[in-house]
Short mmCIF file of C-alpha atoms and ligand atoms in Angstrom, two decimals:
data_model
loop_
_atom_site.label_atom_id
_atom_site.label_comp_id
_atom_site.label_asym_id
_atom_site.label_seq_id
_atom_site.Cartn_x
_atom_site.Cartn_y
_atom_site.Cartn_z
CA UNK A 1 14.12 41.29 58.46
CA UNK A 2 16.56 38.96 59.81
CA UNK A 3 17.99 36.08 57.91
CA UNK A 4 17.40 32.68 59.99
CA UNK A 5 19.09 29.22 59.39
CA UNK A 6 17.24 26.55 60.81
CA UNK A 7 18.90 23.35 61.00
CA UNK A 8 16.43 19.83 60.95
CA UNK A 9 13.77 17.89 59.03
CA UNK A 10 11.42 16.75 61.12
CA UNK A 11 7.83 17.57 62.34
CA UNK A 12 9.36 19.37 65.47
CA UNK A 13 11.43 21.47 62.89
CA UNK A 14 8.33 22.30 60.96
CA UNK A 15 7.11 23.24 63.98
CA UNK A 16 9.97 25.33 64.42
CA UNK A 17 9.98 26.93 60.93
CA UNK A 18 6.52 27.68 61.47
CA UNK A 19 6.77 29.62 64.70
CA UNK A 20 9.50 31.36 63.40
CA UNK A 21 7.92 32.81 60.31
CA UNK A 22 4.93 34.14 62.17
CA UNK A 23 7.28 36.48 64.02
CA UNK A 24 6.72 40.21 63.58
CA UNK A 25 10.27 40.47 62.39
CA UNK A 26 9.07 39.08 59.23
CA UNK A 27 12.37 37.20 58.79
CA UNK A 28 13.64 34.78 55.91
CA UNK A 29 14.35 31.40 56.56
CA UNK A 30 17.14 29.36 55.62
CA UNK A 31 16.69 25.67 55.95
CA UNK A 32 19.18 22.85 56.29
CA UNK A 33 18.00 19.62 56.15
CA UNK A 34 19.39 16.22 55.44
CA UNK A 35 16.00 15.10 53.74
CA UNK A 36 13.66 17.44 51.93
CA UNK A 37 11.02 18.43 54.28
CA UNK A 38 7.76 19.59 51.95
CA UNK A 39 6.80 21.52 54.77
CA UNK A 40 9.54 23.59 56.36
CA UNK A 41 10.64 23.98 52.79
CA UNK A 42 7.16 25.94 51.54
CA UNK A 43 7.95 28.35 54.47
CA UNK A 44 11.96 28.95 53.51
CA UNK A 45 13.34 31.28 51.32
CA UNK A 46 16.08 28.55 50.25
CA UNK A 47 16.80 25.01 51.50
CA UNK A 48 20.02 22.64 51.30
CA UNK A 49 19.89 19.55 51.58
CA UNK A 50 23.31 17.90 53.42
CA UNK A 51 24.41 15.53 56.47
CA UNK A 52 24.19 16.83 59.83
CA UNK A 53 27.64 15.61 60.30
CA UNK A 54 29.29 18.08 58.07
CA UNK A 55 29.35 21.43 59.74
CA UNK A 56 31.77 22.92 57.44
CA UNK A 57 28.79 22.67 54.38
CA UNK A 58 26.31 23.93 57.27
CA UNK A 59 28.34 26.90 57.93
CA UNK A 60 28.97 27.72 53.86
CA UNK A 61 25.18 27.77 53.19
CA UNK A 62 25.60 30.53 56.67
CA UNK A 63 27.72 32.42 55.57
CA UNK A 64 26.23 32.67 51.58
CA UNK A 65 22.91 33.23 52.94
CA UNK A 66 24.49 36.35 55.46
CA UNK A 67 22.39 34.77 58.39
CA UNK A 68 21.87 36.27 61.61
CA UNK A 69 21.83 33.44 63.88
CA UNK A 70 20.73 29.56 63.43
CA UNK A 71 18.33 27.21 65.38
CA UNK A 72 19.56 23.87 65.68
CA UNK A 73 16.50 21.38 66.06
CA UNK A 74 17.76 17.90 66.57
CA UNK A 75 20.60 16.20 68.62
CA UNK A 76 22.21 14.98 65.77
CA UNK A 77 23.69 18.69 64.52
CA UNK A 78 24.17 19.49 68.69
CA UNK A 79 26.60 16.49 69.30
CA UNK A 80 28.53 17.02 66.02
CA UNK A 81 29.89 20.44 67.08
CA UNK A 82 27.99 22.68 64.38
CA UNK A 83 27.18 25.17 67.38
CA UNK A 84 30.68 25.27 67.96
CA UNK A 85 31.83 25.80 64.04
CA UNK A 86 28.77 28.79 63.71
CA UNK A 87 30.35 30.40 66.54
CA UNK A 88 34.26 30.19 65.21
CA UNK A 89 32.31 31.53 61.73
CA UNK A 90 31.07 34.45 63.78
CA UNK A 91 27.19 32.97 63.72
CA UNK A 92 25.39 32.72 67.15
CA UNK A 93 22.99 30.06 67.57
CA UNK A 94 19.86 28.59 69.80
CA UNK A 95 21.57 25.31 70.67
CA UNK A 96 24.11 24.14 73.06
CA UNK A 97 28.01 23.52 71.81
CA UNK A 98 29.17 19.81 71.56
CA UNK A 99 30.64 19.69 75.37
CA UNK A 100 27.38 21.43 76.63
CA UNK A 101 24.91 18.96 74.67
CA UNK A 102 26.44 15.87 76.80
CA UNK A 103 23.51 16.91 78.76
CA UNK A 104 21.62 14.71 76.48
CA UNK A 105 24.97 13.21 74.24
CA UNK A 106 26.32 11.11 77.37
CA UNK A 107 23.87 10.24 80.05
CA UNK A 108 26.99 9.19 82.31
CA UNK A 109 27.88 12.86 82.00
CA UNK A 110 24.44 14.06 83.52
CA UNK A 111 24.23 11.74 85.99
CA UNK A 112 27.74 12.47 87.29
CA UNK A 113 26.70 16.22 87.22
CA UNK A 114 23.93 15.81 88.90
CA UNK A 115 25.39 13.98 91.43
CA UNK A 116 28.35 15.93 91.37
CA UNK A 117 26.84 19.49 92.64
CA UNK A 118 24.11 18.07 95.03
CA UNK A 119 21.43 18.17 92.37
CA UNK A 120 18.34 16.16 93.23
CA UNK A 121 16.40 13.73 91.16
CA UNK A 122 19.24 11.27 90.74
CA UNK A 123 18.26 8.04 91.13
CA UNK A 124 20.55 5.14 92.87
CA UNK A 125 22.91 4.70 89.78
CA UNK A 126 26.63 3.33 88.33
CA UNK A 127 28.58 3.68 85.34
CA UNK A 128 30.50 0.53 84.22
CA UNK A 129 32.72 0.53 81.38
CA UNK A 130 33.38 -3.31 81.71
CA UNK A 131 31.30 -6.13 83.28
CA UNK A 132 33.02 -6.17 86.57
CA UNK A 133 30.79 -5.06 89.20
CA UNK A 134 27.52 -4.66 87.24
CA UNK A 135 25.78 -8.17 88.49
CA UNK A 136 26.54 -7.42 92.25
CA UNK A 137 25.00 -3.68 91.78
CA UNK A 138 21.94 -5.16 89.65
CA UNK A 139 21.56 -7.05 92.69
CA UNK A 140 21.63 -4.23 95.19
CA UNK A 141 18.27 -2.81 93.64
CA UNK A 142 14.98 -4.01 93.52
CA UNK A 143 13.86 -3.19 90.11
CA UNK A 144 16.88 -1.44 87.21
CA UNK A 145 17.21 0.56 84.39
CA UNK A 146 19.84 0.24 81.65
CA UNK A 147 20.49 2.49 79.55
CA UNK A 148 23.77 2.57 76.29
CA UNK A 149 25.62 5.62 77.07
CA UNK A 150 24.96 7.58 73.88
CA UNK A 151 22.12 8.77 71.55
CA UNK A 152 19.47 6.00 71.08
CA UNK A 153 16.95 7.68 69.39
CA UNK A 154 14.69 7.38 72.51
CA UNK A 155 15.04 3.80 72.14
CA UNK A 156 17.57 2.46 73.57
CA UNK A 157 16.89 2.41 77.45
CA UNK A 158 15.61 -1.32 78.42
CA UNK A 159 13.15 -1.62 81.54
CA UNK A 160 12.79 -4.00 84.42
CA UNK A 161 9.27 -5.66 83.86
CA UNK A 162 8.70 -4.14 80.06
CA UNK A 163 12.04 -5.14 78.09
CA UNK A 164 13.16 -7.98 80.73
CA UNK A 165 12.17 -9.33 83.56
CA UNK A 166 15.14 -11.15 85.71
CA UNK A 167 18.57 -10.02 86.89
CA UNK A 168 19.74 -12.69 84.97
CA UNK A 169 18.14 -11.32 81.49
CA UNK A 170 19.51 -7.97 82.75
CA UNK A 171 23.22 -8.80 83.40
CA UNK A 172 22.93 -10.71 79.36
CA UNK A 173 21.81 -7.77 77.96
CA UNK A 174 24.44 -5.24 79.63
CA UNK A 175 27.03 -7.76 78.23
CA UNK A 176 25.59 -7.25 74.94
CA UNK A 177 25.48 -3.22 75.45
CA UNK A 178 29.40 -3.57 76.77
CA UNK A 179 30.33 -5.26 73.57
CA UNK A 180 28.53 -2.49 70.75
CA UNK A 181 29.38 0.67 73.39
CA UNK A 182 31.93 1.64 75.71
CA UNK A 183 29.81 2.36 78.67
CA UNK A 184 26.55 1.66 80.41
CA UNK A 185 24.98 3.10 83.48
CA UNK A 186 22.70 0.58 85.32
CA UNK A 187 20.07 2.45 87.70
CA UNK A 188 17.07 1.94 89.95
CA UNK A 189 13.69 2.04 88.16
CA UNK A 190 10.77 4.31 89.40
CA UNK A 191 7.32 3.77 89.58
CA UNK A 192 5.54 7.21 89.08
CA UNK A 193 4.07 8.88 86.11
CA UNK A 194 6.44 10.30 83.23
CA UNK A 195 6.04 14.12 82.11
CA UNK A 196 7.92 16.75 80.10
CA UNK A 197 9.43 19.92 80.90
CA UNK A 198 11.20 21.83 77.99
CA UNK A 199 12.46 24.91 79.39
CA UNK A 200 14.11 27.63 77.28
CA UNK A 201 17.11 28.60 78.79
CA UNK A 202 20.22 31.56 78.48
CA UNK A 203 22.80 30.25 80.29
CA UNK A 204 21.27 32.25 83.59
CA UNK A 205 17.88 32.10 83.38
CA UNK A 206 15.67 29.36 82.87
CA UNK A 207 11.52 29.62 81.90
CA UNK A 208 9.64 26.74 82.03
CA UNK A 209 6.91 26.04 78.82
CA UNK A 210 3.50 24.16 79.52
CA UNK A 211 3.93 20.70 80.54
CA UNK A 212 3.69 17.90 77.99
CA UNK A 213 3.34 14.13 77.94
CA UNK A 214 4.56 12.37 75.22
CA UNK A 215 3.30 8.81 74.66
CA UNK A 216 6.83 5.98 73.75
CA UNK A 217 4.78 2.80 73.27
CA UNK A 218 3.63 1.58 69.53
CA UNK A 219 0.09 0.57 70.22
CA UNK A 220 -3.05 1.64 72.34
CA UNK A 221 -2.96 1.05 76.25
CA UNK A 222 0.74 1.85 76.03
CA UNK A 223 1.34 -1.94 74.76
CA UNK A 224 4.24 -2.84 71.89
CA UNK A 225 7.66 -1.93 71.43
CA UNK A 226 8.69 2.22 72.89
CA UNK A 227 8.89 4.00 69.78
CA UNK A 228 10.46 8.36 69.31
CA UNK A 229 6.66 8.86 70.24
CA UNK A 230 3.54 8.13 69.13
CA UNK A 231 1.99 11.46 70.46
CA UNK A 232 1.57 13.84 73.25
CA UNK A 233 -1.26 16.05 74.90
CA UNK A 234 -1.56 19.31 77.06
CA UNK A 235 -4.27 20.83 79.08
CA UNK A 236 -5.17 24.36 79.44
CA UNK A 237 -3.65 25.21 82.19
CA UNK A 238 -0.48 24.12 81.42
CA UNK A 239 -0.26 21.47 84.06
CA UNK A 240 -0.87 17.72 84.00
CA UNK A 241 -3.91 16.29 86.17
CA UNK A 242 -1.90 13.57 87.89
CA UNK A 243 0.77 16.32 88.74
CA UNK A 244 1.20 18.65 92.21
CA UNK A 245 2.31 22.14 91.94
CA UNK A 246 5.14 21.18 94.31
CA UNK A 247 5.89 18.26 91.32
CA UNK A 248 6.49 20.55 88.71
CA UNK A 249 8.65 23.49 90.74
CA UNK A 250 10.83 20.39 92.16
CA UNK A 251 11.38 19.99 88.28
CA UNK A 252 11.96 23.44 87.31
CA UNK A 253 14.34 23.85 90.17
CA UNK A 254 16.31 21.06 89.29
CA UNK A 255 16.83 22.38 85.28
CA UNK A 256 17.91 26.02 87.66
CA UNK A 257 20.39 23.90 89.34
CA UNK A 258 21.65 21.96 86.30
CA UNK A 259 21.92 25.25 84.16
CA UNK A 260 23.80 26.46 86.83
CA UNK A 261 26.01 23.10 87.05
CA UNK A 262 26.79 22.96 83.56
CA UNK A 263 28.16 27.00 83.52
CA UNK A 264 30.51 25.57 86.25
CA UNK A 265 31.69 22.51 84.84
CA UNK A 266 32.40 23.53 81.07
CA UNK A 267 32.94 27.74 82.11
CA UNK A 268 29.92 28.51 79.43
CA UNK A 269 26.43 29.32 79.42
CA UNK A 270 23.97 26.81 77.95
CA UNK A 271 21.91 28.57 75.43
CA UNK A 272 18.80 26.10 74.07
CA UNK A 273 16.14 24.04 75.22
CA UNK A 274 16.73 21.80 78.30
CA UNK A 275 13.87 19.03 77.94
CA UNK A 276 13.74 17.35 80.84
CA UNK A 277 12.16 13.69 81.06
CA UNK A 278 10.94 13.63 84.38
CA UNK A 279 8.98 11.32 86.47
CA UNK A 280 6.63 12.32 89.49
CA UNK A 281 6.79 9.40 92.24
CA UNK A 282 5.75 8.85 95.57
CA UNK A 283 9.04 11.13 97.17
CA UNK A 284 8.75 13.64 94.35
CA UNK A 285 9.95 14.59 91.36
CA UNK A 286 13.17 12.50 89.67
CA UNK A 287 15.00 12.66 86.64
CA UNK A 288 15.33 10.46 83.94
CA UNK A 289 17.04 12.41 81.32
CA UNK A 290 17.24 15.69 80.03
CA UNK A 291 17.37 16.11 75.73
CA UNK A 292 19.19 19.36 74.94
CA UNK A 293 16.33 20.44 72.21
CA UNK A 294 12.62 20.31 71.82
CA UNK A 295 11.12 17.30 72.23
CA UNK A 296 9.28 15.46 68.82
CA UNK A 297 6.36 15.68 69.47
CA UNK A 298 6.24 17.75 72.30
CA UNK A 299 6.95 20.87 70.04
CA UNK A 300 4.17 20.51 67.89
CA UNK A 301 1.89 20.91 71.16
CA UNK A 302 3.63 24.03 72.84
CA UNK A 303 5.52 26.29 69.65
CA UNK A 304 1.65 26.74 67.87
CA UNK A 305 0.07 28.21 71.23
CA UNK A 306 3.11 31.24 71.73
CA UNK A 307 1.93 34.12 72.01
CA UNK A 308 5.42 35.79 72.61
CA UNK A 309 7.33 36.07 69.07
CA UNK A 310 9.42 33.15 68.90
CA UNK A 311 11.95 35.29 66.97
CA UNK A 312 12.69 37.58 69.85
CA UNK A 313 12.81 34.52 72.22
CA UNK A 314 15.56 32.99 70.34
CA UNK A 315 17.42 36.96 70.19
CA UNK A 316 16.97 36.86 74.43
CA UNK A 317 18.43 32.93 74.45
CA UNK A 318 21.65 34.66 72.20
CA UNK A 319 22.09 37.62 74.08
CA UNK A 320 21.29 35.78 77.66
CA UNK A 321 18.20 38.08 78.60
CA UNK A 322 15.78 35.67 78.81
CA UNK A 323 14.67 37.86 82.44
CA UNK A 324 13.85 40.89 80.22
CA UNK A 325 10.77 38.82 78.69
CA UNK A 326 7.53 38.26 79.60
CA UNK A 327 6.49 34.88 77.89
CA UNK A 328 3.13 33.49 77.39
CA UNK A 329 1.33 30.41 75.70
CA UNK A 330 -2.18 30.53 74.60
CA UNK A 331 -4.57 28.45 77.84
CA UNK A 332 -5.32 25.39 75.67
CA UNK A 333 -5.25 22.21 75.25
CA UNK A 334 -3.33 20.48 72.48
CA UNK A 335 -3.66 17.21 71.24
CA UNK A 336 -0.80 15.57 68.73
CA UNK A 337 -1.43 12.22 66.88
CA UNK A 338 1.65 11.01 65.06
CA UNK A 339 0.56 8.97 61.65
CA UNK A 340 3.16 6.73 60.99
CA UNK A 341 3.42 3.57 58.75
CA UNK A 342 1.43 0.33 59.47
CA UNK A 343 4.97 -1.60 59.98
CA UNK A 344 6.92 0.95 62.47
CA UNK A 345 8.78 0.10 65.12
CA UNK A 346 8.09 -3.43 64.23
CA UNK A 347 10.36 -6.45 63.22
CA UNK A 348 11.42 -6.02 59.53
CA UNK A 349 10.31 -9.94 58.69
CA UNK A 350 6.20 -8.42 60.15
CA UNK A 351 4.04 -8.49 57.09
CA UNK A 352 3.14 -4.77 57.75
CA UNK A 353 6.74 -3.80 57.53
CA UNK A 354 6.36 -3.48 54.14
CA UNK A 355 4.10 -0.23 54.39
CA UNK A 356 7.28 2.22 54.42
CA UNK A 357 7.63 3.36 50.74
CA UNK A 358 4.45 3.32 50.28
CA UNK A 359 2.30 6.12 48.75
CA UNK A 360 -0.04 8.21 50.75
CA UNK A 361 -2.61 10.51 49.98
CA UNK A 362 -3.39 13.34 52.85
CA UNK A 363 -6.32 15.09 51.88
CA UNK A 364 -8.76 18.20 54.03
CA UNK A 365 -7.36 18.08 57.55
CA UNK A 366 -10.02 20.53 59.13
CA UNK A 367 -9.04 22.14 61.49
CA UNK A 368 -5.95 20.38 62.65
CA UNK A 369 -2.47 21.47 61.98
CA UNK A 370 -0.04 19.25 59.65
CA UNK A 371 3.43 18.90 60.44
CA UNK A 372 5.28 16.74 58.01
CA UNK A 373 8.32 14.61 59.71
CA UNK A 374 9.55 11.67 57.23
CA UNK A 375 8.16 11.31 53.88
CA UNK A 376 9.41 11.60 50.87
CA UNK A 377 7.81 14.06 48.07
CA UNK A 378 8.21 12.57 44.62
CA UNK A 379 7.05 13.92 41.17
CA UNK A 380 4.02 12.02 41.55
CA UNK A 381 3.11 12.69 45.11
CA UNK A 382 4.24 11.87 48.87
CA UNK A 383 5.57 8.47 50.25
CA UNK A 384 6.24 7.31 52.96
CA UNK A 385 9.61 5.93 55.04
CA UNK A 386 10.23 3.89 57.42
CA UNK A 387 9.82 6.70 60.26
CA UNK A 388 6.99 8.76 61.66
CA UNK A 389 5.46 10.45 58.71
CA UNK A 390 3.01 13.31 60.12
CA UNK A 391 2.03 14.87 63.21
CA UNK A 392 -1.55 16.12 63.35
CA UNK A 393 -2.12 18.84 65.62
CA UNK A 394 -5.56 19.83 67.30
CA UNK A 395 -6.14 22.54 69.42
CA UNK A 396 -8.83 24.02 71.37
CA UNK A 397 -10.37 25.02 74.47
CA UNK A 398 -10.80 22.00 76.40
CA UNK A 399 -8.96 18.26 75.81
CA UNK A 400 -12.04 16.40 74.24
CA UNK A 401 -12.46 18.98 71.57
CA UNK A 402 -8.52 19.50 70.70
CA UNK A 403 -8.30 15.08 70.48
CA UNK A 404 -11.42 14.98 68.30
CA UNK A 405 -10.17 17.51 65.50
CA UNK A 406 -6.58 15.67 65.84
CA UNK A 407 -8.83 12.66 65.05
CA UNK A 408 -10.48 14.08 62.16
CA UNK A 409 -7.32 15.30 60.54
CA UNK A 410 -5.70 11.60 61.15
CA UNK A 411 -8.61 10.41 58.89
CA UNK A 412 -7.79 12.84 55.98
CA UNK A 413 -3.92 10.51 55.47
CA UNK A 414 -4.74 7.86 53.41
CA UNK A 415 -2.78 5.02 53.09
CA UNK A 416 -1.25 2.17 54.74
CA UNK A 417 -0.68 4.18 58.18
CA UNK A 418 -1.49 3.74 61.54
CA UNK A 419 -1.66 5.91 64.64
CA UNK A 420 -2.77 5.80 68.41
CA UNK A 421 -6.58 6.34 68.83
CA UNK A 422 -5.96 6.50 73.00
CA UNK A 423 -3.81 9.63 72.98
CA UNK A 424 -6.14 12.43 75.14
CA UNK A 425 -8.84 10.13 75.79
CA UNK A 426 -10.28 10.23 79.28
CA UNK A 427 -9.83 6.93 79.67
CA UNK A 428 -6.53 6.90 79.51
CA UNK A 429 -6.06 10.42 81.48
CA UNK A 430 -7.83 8.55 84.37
CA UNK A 431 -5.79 5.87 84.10
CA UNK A 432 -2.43 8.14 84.97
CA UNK A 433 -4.64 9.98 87.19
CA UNK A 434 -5.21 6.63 89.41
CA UNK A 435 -1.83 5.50 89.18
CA UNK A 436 -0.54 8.44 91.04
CA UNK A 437 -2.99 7.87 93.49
CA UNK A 438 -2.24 4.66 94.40
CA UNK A 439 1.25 5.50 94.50
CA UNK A 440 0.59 8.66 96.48
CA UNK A 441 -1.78 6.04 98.54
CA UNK A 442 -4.36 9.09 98.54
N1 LIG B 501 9.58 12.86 72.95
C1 LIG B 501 10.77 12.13 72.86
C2 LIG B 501 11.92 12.89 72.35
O1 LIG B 501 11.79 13.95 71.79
O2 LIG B 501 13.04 12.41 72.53
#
């Protein structure tokens, strides 16, 4: 019965919390959280409530609570060194240390590394710490990416043709960038479709989970501002149907070769989730960023369909014998619909901005699953913020089936919410489906 911290607050933490209490081991969970999750805290044995940027009150709740290991869910924890003050406490965890988690921290660190040992997947990029230099290489490519070098939430990378459309607008805004953050990297822009890849990884050994893809933009038809996700689907066989196999092993194979860049560079073994953002285009698989955790929502559609106990996964990650395990996801598909409030991700003076803080209702989700991310349980019931509130979860043997109970359970939040109706429609699967064809020029 093994005592379990579990750092996070989110829907991808209750995700987490879940998967770990249906483990065999029947452990206890401990939960740290920096807001009061109602649903990760119904599955813990004791919560505390703190800032992720204070490891030292992370590692007292530890060491009170005589825990066996922790699970750090979000980046925030990662970059702020609490694997690294959990393992001078004597605590191993599933999570990288602070100078391992630049994989996601510092995207100027992962490019350089990929670049560094040979890796492919880069795409034509620069790092400028000043302005000198950036409009001449803006002008060397035909279409650019810029991105703040730091965390963003997911939201900070701007886009040729979506967030700006000249050179001109481009050069402006990495002026702007230069004068809030010390360095930008300014790369070429692909055309292809975006997928994820969250593979579970020892240090050694890396095992790929099914494929995911995660939808950024507000509104339906991918229109409106990119948001930390709006939902994600996968399909029974694991796969995605605009997606070769030669696509996906190009994708594991570069997370082999980073796992095995990152061992070289810092002289440790990365021991967490590498979520890689990748993109399939017309010469293959490239990489737009890797996250060094689970990806929110993209947890809520792989942890519920282990089959392997998620317990003795995380006990392989700490003891780096992930090739000693056979592991295995249910074959079907998932479908996650994130309900958030009417105003997010839009402009504070938008007459629906005033939906966060307000009260919601949720009532019979069916057969869905409920994962709670932001609200706020009161006395008198559940409110909302100004974040995602709930992910709703269906799963089943084909695509249709899993999107239409996701849909029924989205119906069962009242309130003033909103949430994207498109996400697993065939419609929009065909959609990818012919964009990769055209690129492909099949
Ligand atoms: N799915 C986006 C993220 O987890 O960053």
């Amino acid at each position: 019965m093994p005592n379990i911290l579990l750092v996070g607050n989110g829907a991808r933490e209750h995700a987490m919390a879940e998967a770990i209490m249906r483990s065999k081991e029947k452990p206890l969970l401990f939960s740290y959280m920096k807001a009061n999750n109602p649903g990760i805290a119904s599955l813990s044995a004791k919560t505390k409530m703190g800032s992720y940027a204070d490891p030292s009150a992370i590692i007292l709740f530890a060491r009170e609570n005589k825990i066996e290991f922790a699970v750090i869910g979000p980046e925030d924890p990662l970059g702020n060194g609490v694997v690294d003050a959990l393992a001078e406490a004597g605590i191993p965890a599933v999570g990288p240390t602070k100078s391992l988690a630049r994989l996601e921290t510092s995207k100027a660190f992962t490019r350089n590394l990929v670049s560094k040992y040979n890796i492919p997947g880069n795409p034509q990029f620069k790092v400028f710490t000043d302005i000198d230099g950036v409009e001449v290489f803006l002008n060397k490519l035909e279409s650019v990416v810029i991105k703040p070098d730091g965390l963003t939430g997911g939201k900070g990378v701007l886009v040729q043709g979506d967030h700006f459309a000249t050179k001109q607008e481009a050069l402006t805004l990495c002026k702007q960038i230069l004068s809030e953050s010390n360095s930008l990297i300014v790369e070429e822009k692909f055309d292809g479709e975006e997928f994820s890849l969250q593979c579970l990884c020892d240090g050694k050994t890396i095992v790929g989970t099914p494929l995911v893809q995660d939808h950024k933009r507000r509104f339906d038809g991918d229109r409106g501002p990119n948001t930390g996700g709006m939902g994600s689907y996968s399909l029974p066989d694991h796969s995605m149907p605009f997606l070769k196999p030669s696509d996906i092993e190009e994708g594991l194979e570069i997370t082999r070769q980073v796992a095995a860049a990152l061992w070289s560079e810092t002289g440790s073994p990365y021991k967490g989730v590498m979520y890689g953002g990748f993109i399939a285009t017309k010469n293959g698989t490239k990489l737009l960023e890797y996250n060094a955790r689970f990806g929110d929502p993209e947890a809520m559609n792989i942890l519920p369909l282990l089959k392997t106990d998620f317990v003795e996964i995380c006990q392989h990650i700490i003891a780096g014998t992930l090739d000693k395990l056979k592991i295995e996801f249910e074959p079907k598909a998932t479908v996650c619909k994130y309900v958030v409030p009417k105003g997010y991700g839009l402009p504070a003076d938008h007459p629906d901005a005033a939906s966060s803080k307000a009260k919601i209702e949720v009532g019979d989700v069916g057969k869905a699953r409920l994962y709670y991310s932001s609200v706020d349980k009161k006395e008198d019931g559940l409110y909302l913020s100004s974040s995602r509130a709930i992910g709703i979860v269906g799963i089943a043997d084909t695509l249709d089936e899993a999107r239409l109970i996701a849909e029924e359970g989205v119906k069962a939040v009242k309130g003033p919410v909103d949430y994207r109706e498109d996400i697993g429609t065939d419609a929009l699967i065909q959609k990818r489906i012919d964009h990769m064809k055209k690129i492909r020029k099949e």
